[in-house]
Amino acid sequence: MPPLTIAQASCADDYDPNSMPVAKARAFIFQFLEPVQATVRLPIRDALGRVLAEDIVTPLDVPSHRNSAMDGWALRGADLAAEGETTLTEIGASFAGRPFGGSVGAGECVRIMTGGVVPEGSDTVVMQERSRVDGKRIAFAPGQKTGQNVREAGEDLAKGSVALTRGRRIRPAELGLIASLGIGEVRVYRTLRVAFFSTGDELKGIGTPLGAGEIYDSNRYTLHGMLKRLGCDVLDLGVIPDDPPAIERAFREAAASADVVITSGGVSVGEADFVKPMLAKLGEVVFWKIAMKPGRPLAYGKIGDAHFFGLPGNPVSVMATFYQFVRDALLVLMGANPVEPVPTFRATCTVKLKKAPGRTEFQRGILSRGTDGLWTVRPTGEQGSGILKSMSDANCFIILGDAVGNVEAGTTVEVQLLEGVV
Ligand code: AMP
Ligand code: MG
């Protein structure tokens, strides 16, 4: 069966564009996302934040040699006395990067450092804290076990095994892992190109004095930041006035030059009246009232080959809808696999929250650790969808699900961190 078109999918029986649950809108969008195909080879440092377009198969055993996990002595397990101390003769040393050339025979041992190659003939390392030195005679405490403190070659990664799979985003740990395999270049997906513009006659650019009723455009700045953090190439098309021919030109230009087009403003009920027919001409777009706050109006579709996200105009709504819908969709388009939503966890809310059931609220919260070591959360204050300071003060969203009503102080709520550590 061919995949559904956006128009077909939006005609499904249980589909209510006037009250679209967050999860359902996400699932709808995800049906239409095909990752980019083109790839590039990059030196590994330049690949930070990019998505692997190939499996990384280890060309060598990691570790490459059987080596010691401890500072101590390497010896033959068969020499260990069944009871009491074992005393052996030291015949040489094996340091990390400077192996012992000979072989360990019965009654012999070799001084060894962490990472040193375990010499031929030996199979066991006794740590120095369990040993007593008397010249070249070394006495080992009872209770040692054959094979202890030895890391086998290939124990971490066997030669030929897959160290990282295609779709993995490269973080600092992946950079180090790839380097540890001796690999200097990797194949990654090309970067995603995202064009965006703001709409509204009231919007002015920085450097222009404000007239009556005018405000500075901030959405292009939050979008710039969120997209750059994700590793996208951005194309900022500026502020477009509420003038249909100008908006249509901007849509055409954006769709022709980018993989994804994002707008802010212009999808609320009144304004959508002229944007809707225009987009119907240019592509296939659905308009929703999402059952969420902030961020009620949202549009998604295709304009030519470009994916289109029409975000609300209010600055906090832009960020909330970006994090709940656009971020994960962009990761899929970037080739990341699997793509998981930003994790949530539970914390105790210290104050009473007002909330109407029937929609999901993303209140801006401040998580902090109490003296008892447990995490608590409180809202940042006024929660209006135009108050960008509420996002700036926040370190998390407090997510109050559809079914939740007013929240009493001391109740456990779901929170989603705004900041990652890797
Ligand atoms: P709209 O969705 O276009 O009706 O806009 C909703 C609210 O968000 C209005 O108060 C707009 O002035 C405001 N708004 C729209 N776009 C922006 C923007 N780019 N920067 C700051 N505020 C905006
Ligand atoms: Mg507007």
Short mmCIF file of C-alpha atoms in Angstrom, two decimals, residues 18-383:
data_model
loop_
_atom_site.label_atom_id
_atom_site.label_comp_id
_atom_site.label_asym_id
_atom_site.label_seq_id
_atom_site.Cartn_x
_atom_site.Cartn_y
_atom_site.Cartn_z
CA ASN A 18 -9.80 21.58 16.48
CA SER A 19 -8.53 19.59 19.45
CA MET A 20 -5.45 17.65 18.46
CA PRO A 21 -3.63 15.86 21.30
CA VAL A 22 0.14 16.49 21.37
CA ALA A 23 1.03 12.79 20.95
CA LYS A 24 -1.30 12.39 18.00
CA ALA A 25 0.08 15.43 16.19
CA ARG A 26 3.61 14.10 16.73
CA ALA A 27 2.65 10.69 15.38
CA PHE A 28 0.96 12.31 12.38
CA ILE A 29 4.06 14.32 11.50
CA PHE A 30 6.41 11.36 11.95
CA GLN A 31 4.62 9.41 9.19
CA PHE A 32 6.03 11.78 6.59
CA LEU A 33 9.66 12.14 7.64
CA GLU A 34 12.30 10.60 5.37
CA PRO A 35 15.92 11.13 6.46
CA VAL A 36 18.28 12.95 4.10
CA GLN A 37 20.25 10.61 1.83
CA ALA A 38 23.43 12.47 0.94
CA THR A 39 26.52 11.84 3.03
CA VAL A 40 29.97 13.36 3.48
CA ARG A 41 33.24 12.07 4.91
CA LEU A 42 34.70 14.22 7.66
CA PRO A 43 37.71 14.19 9.96
CA ILE A 44 36.30 12.99 13.26
CA ARG A 45 36.57 16.27 15.19
CA ASP A 46 34.45 18.00 12.54
CA ALA A 47 31.81 15.29 12.95
CA LEU A 48 30.82 16.38 16.47
CA GLY A 49 27.02 16.73 16.57
CA ARG A 50 26.59 15.05 13.18
CA VAL A 51 24.82 11.73 12.54
CA LEU A 52 26.74 8.62 11.46
CA ALA A 53 25.79 7.44 7.97
CA GLU A 54 27.72 4.16 8.36
CA ASP A 55 28.24 1.48 10.96
CA ILE A 56 31.65 1.81 12.60
CA VAL A 57 33.19 -1.67 12.53
CA THR A 58 36.20 -2.04 14.76
CA PRO A 59 39.33 -2.89 12.73
CA LEU A 60 41.14 -4.15 15.84
CA ASP A 61 40.56 -5.81 19.16
CA VAL A 62 39.96 -3.36 22.04
CA PRO A 63 42.04 -3.70 24.11
CA SER A 64 44.52 -4.82 21.48
CA HIS A 65 46.53 -7.01 23.91
CA ARG A 66 45.86 -8.96 27.05
CA ASN A 67 46.79 -6.39 29.72
CA SER A 68 46.80 -5.72 33.41
CA ALA A 69 43.95 -3.94 35.21
CA MET A 70 46.21 -3.18 38.20
CA ASP A 71 49.70 -2.22 39.26
CA GLY A 72 51.31 -5.42 40.66
CA TRP A 73 52.98 -8.60 39.43
CA ALA A 74 52.07 -11.00 36.62
CA LEU A 75 52.49 -14.68 37.42
CA ARG A 76 51.26 -18.20 36.63
CA GLY A 77 48.03 -19.03 38.48
CA ALA A 78 49.30 -22.62 38.81
CA ASP A 79 52.11 -21.32 41.07
CA LEU A 80 49.69 -19.96 43.69
CA ALA A 81 49.89 -21.98 46.90
CA ALA A 82 46.63 -23.64 47.95
CA GLU A 83 47.09 -22.14 51.41
CA GLY A 84 49.34 -19.42 52.80
CA GLU A 85 51.64 -17.03 50.99
CA THR A 86 53.26 -17.66 47.61
CA THR A 87 56.80 -16.37 47.06
CA LEU A 88 58.15 -15.96 43.50
CA THR A 89 61.22 -14.41 41.82
CA GLU A 90 60.88 -11.20 39.82
CA ILE A 91 62.54 -11.56 36.40
CA GLY A 92 61.59 -8.29 34.67
CA ALA A 93 58.98 -5.61 34.16
CA SER A 94 56.08 -4.85 31.79
CA PHE A 95 55.06 -1.20 31.64
CA ALA A 96 52.24 0.30 29.55
CA GLY A 97 53.71 0.63 26.07
CA ARG A 98 56.92 -1.24 27.06
CA PRO A 99 56.18 -4.97 27.22
CA PHE A 100 58.39 -7.63 28.82
CA GLY A 101 60.08 -9.52 25.99
CA GLY A 102 60.50 -12.88 27.71
CA SER A 103 58.29 -15.58 29.08
CA VAL A 104 57.27 -16.24 32.69
CA GLY A 105 58.22 -19.70 33.91
CA ALA A 106 57.33 -21.66 37.04
CA GLY A 107 58.38 -19.85 40.23
CA GLU A 108 58.74 -16.52 38.39
CA CYS A 109 56.84 -13.24 38.23
CA VAL A 110 57.07 -9.94 36.33
CA ARG A 111 56.50 -6.45 37.73
CA ILE A 112 53.52 -5.02 35.78
CA MET A 113 51.73 -1.66 35.59
CA THR A 114 48.11 -0.95 34.67
CA GLY A 115 47.75 -1.35 30.90
CA GLY A 116 51.02 -3.30 30.63
CA VAL A 117 50.92 -6.37 28.36
CA VAL A 118 50.49 -9.56 30.42
CA PRO A 119 53.64 -11.53 29.48
CA GLU A 120 53.65 -14.91 27.78
CA GLY A 121 53.41 -17.74 30.28
CA SER A 122 51.54 -15.66 32.89
CA ASP A 123 47.77 -15.50 33.29
CA THR A 124 47.19 -13.73 36.61
CA VAL A 125 47.99 -10.36 38.20
CA VAL A 126 48.29 -9.80 41.94
CA MET A 127 47.89 -6.14 42.93
CA GLN A 128 50.80 -4.52 44.74
CA GLU A 129 48.70 -3.89 47.87
CA ARG A 130 48.54 -7.71 48.30
CA SER A 131 52.30 -8.18 47.84
CA ARG A 132 55.46 -7.83 49.95
CA VAL A 133 58.83 -7.06 48.33
CA ASP A 134 62.17 -8.42 49.55
CA GLY A 135 64.68 -7.58 46.80
CA LYS A 136 63.73 -9.81 43.85
CA ARG A 137 61.69 -12.15 46.05
CA ILE A 138 58.02 -11.17 46.06
CA ALA A 139 55.56 -12.69 48.55
CA PHE A 140 51.87 -12.71 47.62
CA ALA A 141 49.04 -12.84 50.18
CA PRO A 142 46.80 -15.94 50.16
CA GLY A 143 43.38 -15.88 48.50
CA GLN A 144 44.44 -14.91 44.94
CA LYS A 145 42.53 -16.43 41.99
CA THR A 146 43.90 -17.59 38.65
CA GLY A 147 42.99 -15.09 35.88
CA GLN A 148 42.29 -12.16 38.18
CA ASN A 149 43.03 -8.55 37.16
CA VAL A 150 43.66 -9.52 33.54
CA ARG A 151 41.82 -7.75 30.70
CA GLU A 152 41.58 -10.03 27.68
CA ALA A 153 42.31 -8.75 24.17
CA GLY A 154 39.01 -7.83 22.47
CA GLU A 155 37.19 -7.87 25.81
CA ASP A 156 35.68 -4.38 25.23
CA LEU A 157 35.21 -4.73 21.46
CA ALA A 158 36.16 -7.74 19.35
CA LYS A 159 37.78 -7.05 15.96
CA GLY A 160 35.04 -7.01 13.27
CA SER A 161 32.21 -6.15 15.64
CA VAL A 162 30.01 -3.07 15.27
CA ALA A 163 31.16 -0.37 17.68
CA LEU A 164 28.58 2.25 16.61
CA THR A 165 25.57 1.90 14.35
CA ARG A 166 24.41 4.19 11.59
CA GLY A 167 22.06 6.84 12.97
CA ARG A 168 24.08 7.50 16.11
CA ARG A 169 24.65 11.17 16.85
CA ILE A 170 28.28 11.88 17.55
CA ARG A 171 28.89 13.22 21.05
CA PRO A 172 32.22 13.59 22.85
CA ALA A 173 32.10 9.91 23.91
CA GLU A 174 31.66 8.78 20.30
CA LEU A 175 34.58 10.98 19.18
CA GLY A 176 36.80 9.28 21.73
CA LEU A 177 35.53 5.80 20.92
CA ILE A 178 36.12 6.26 17.18
CA ALA A 179 39.60 7.63 17.88
CA SER A 180 40.34 4.62 20.12
CA LEU A 181 39.79 2.41 17.07
CA GLY A 182 42.41 4.31 15.12
CA ILE A 183 39.77 5.71 12.73
CA GLY A 184 40.37 9.30 11.64
CA GLU A 185 37.44 9.96 9.27
CA VAL A 186 33.78 8.99 9.32
CA ARG A 187 30.87 9.18 6.91
CA VAL A 188 28.01 11.33 8.22
CA TYR A 189 24.77 12.63 6.75
CA ARG A 190 24.87 16.06 5.20
CA THR A 191 23.57 18.87 7.37
CA LEU A 192 19.92 19.79 7.20
CA ARG A 193 19.13 23.21 5.76
CA VAL A 194 16.34 25.04 7.57
CA ALA A 195 14.86 28.32 6.32
CA PHE A 196 12.68 30.46 8.54
CA PHE A 197 10.91 33.79 8.62
CA SER A 198 8.66 35.77 10.92
CA THR A 199 5.36 37.25 9.81
CA GLY A 200 3.66 40.32 11.22
CA ASP A 201 3.26 44.02 10.39
CA GLU A 202 4.04 44.83 14.03
CA LEU A 203 7.54 43.29 13.94
CA LYS A 204 10.66 45.41 13.71
CA GLY A 205 14.29 44.46 13.42
CA ILE A 206 16.94 45.42 15.94
CA GLY A 207 18.27 48.94 15.24
CA THR A 208 14.90 50.35 14.15
CA PRO A 209 13.03 52.52 16.70
CA LEU A 210 9.61 51.15 17.66
CA GLY A 211 6.44 52.96 16.57
CA ALA A 212 3.10 52.64 18.34
CA GLY A 213 2.10 48.97 18.75
CA GLU A 214 5.35 47.68 17.31
CA ILE A 215 7.65 45.08 18.91
CA TYR A 216 11.06 43.67 18.15
CA ASP A 217 11.12 40.30 16.41
CA SER A 218 12.51 37.76 18.86
CA ASN A 219 11.33 34.50 17.30
CA ARG A 220 13.99 34.50 14.63
CA TYR A 221 16.58 34.64 17.40
CA THR A 222 15.20 31.79 19.51
CA LEU A 223 14.77 29.75 16.31
CA HIS A 224 18.32 30.56 15.25
CA GLY A 225 19.59 29.36 18.62
CA MET A 226 17.52 26.18 18.78
CA LEU A 227 18.40 25.21 15.19
CA LYS A 228 22.11 25.93 15.61
CA ARG A 229 22.19 23.86 18.81
CA LEU A 230 20.77 20.95 16.81
CA GLY A 231 23.47 21.36 14.17
CA CYS A 232 21.29 22.65 11.32
CA ASP A 233 22.36 25.12 8.64
CA VAL A 234 20.05 28.10 8.97
CA LEU A 235 18.71 30.47 6.36
CA ASP A 236 17.09 33.49 8.02
CA LEU A 237 14.68 35.16 5.58
CA GLY A 238 13.80 38.02 7.93
CA VAL A 239 10.46 39.59 8.79
CA ILE A 240 7.72 39.40 6.17
CA PRO A 241 4.77 41.81 6.51
CA ASP A 242 1.19 40.50 6.63
CA ASP A 243 0.91 40.92 2.90
CA PRO A 244 -0.21 37.81 0.95
CA PRO A 245 2.01 38.27 -2.14
CA ALA A 246 5.07 38.92 0.06
CA ILE A 247 4.32 35.87 2.21
CA GLU A 248 3.81 33.72 -0.87
CA ARG A 249 7.16 34.84 -2.29
CA ALA A 250 8.84 34.03 1.03
CA PHE A 251 7.29 30.54 1.09
CA ARG A 252 8.44 29.85 -2.46
CA GLU A 253 11.96 31.05 -1.80
CA ALA A 254 12.22 29.15 1.49
CA ALA A 255 10.89 25.88 0.06
CA ALA A 256 13.17 26.09 -2.96
CA SER A 257 16.31 26.58 -0.90
CA ALA A 258 15.85 24.43 2.21
CA ASP A 259 14.87 20.98 3.46
CA VAL A 260 12.62 22.47 6.12
CA VAL A 261 10.67 25.73 6.32
CA ILE A 262 9.66 27.17 9.69
CA THR A 263 7.47 30.23 10.14
CA SER A 264 6.24 31.92 13.28
CA GLY A 265 2.98 33.81 13.48
CA GLY A 266 0.26 33.81 10.90
CA VAL A 267 -1.33 30.46 11.74
CA SER A 268 -3.80 31.75 14.34
CA VAL A 269 -7.45 31.66 13.26
CA GLY A 270 -7.79 35.12 11.69
CA GLU A 271 -4.45 35.11 9.90
CA ALA A 272 -4.70 31.51 8.73
CA ASP A 273 -7.65 32.63 6.64
CA PHE A 274 -5.35 33.99 3.98
CA VAL A 275 -2.37 31.69 4.60
CA LYS A 276 -4.45 28.51 4.22
CA PRO A 277 -5.55 28.99 0.60
CA MET A 278 -2.06 30.15 -0.30
CA LEU A 279 -0.47 26.99 1.12
CA ALA A 280 -3.14 24.84 -0.52
CA LYS A 281 -1.85 26.23 -3.80
CA LEU A 282 1.84 25.70 -2.92
CA GLY A 283 1.64 22.30 -1.25
CA GLU A 284 -0.24 20.15 1.21
CA VAL A 285 -0.59 21.55 4.72
CA VAL A 286 -2.81 20.74 7.68
CA PHE A 287 -3.74 23.30 10.33
CA TRP A 288 -4.41 22.19 13.88
CA LYS A 289 -5.51 23.58 17.16
CA ILE A 290 -3.28 21.53 19.43
CA ALA A 291 -4.67 20.63 22.84
CA MET A 292 -1.68 22.25 24.51
CA LYS A 293 -0.75 25.47 26.25
CA PRO A 294 1.17 27.39 25.15
CA GLY A 295 1.18 26.63 21.43
CA ARG A 296 -2.36 26.05 20.29
CA PRO A 297 -2.23 26.80 16.56
CA LEU A 298 0.23 24.69 14.56
CA ALA A 299 0.52 23.82 10.89
CA TYR A 300 2.48 20.99 9.31
CA GLY A 301 2.87 19.90 5.74
CA LYS A 302 4.99 19.75 2.61
CA ILE A 303 5.70 22.63 0.25
CA GLY A 304 7.30 20.97 -2.72
CA ASP A 305 9.91 18.65 -1.18
CA ALA A 306 10.34 20.82 1.91
CA HIS A 307 8.73 20.02 5.23
CA PHE A 308 6.82 22.94 6.66
CA PHE A 309 6.20 23.81 10.31
CA GLY A 310 3.94 26.80 10.92
CA LEU A 311 4.51 27.74 14.55
CA PRO A 312 2.37 30.15 16.57
CA GLY A 313 3.54 33.75 16.91
CA ASN A 314 3.86 34.05 20.66
CA PRO A 315 7.51 33.74 21.67
CA VAL A 316 7.03 31.07 24.36
CA SER A 317 4.67 29.11 22.11
CA VAL A 318 7.37 29.05 19.43
CA MET A 319 9.83 27.46 21.82
CA ALA A 320 7.34 25.02 23.34
CA THR A 321 6.12 23.78 19.96
CA PHE A 322 9.67 23.63 18.62
CA TYR A 323 10.77 21.39 21.50
CA GLN A 324 7.68 19.17 21.39
CA PHE A 325 7.34 18.75 17.61
CA VAL A 326 10.10 20.24 15.50
CA ARG A 327 13.23 19.14 17.37
CA ASP A 328 12.56 15.41 17.14
CA ALA A 329 11.29 15.71 13.56
CA LEU A 330 14.52 17.45 12.54
CA LEU A 331 16.58 14.73 14.22
CA VAL A 332 14.74 12.11 12.16
CA LEU A 333 15.40 14.12 8.99
CA MET A 334 19.07 14.40 10.00
CA GLY A 335 19.25 10.59 9.95
CA ALA A 336 19.31 10.04 13.72
CA ASN A 337 17.94 6.66 14.76
CA PRO A 338 16.45 6.00 17.22
CA VAL A 339 15.00 9.40 18.07
CA GLU A 340 13.63 9.51 21.59
CA PRO A 341 11.74 12.46 23.06
CA VAL A 342 13.74 14.42 25.64
CA PRO A 343 13.41 12.31 28.81
CA THR A 344 11.05 13.36 31.55
CA PHE A 345 11.17 12.49 35.22
CA ARG A 346 9.11 13.21 38.29
CA ALA A 347 9.67 15.85 40.95
CA THR A 348 7.65 17.30 43.80
CA CYS A 349 5.97 20.60 42.98
CA THR A 350 6.29 22.96 45.94
CA VAL A 351 3.45 25.30 45.03
CA LYS A 352 -0.16 25.05 43.91
CA LEU A 353 -0.66 25.18 40.11
CA LYS A 354 -3.80 26.25 38.27
CA LYS A 355 -4.61 23.96 35.37
CA ALA A 356 -7.72 23.10 33.35
CA PRO A 357 -8.12 19.46 32.22
CA GLY A 358 -8.44 18.69 28.51
CA ARG A 359 -5.07 19.94 27.27
CA THR A 360 -1.40 19.46 28.05
CA GLU A 361 0.34 22.41 29.67
CA PHE A 362 4.04 23.10 29.42
CA GLN A 363 4.65 25.43 32.32
CA ARG A 364 8.13 26.85 32.69
CA GLY A 365 9.74 25.53 35.85
CA ILE A 366 12.77 25.83 38.06
CA LEU A 367 14.09 22.52 39.35
CA SER A 368 16.21 22.67 42.44
CA ARG A 369 17.71 20.19 44.86
CA GLY A 370 16.55 20.41 48.45
CA THR A 371 18.81 19.93 51.48
CA ASP A 372 17.35 16.39 51.70
CA GLY A 373 18.89 15.68 48.26
CA LEU A 374 15.48 15.36 46.58
CA TRP A 375 14.42 17.43 43.57
CA THR A 376 11.59 19.91 43.75
CA VAL A 377 10.11 22.17 41.11
CA ARG A 378 8.21 25.44 41.04
CA PRO A 379 6.95 27.58 38.15
CA THR A 380 8.97 30.60 37.06
CA GLY A 381 6.08 32.97 37.78
CA GLU A 382 3.64 34.49 35.27
CA GLN A 383 3.06 31.93 32.53
#
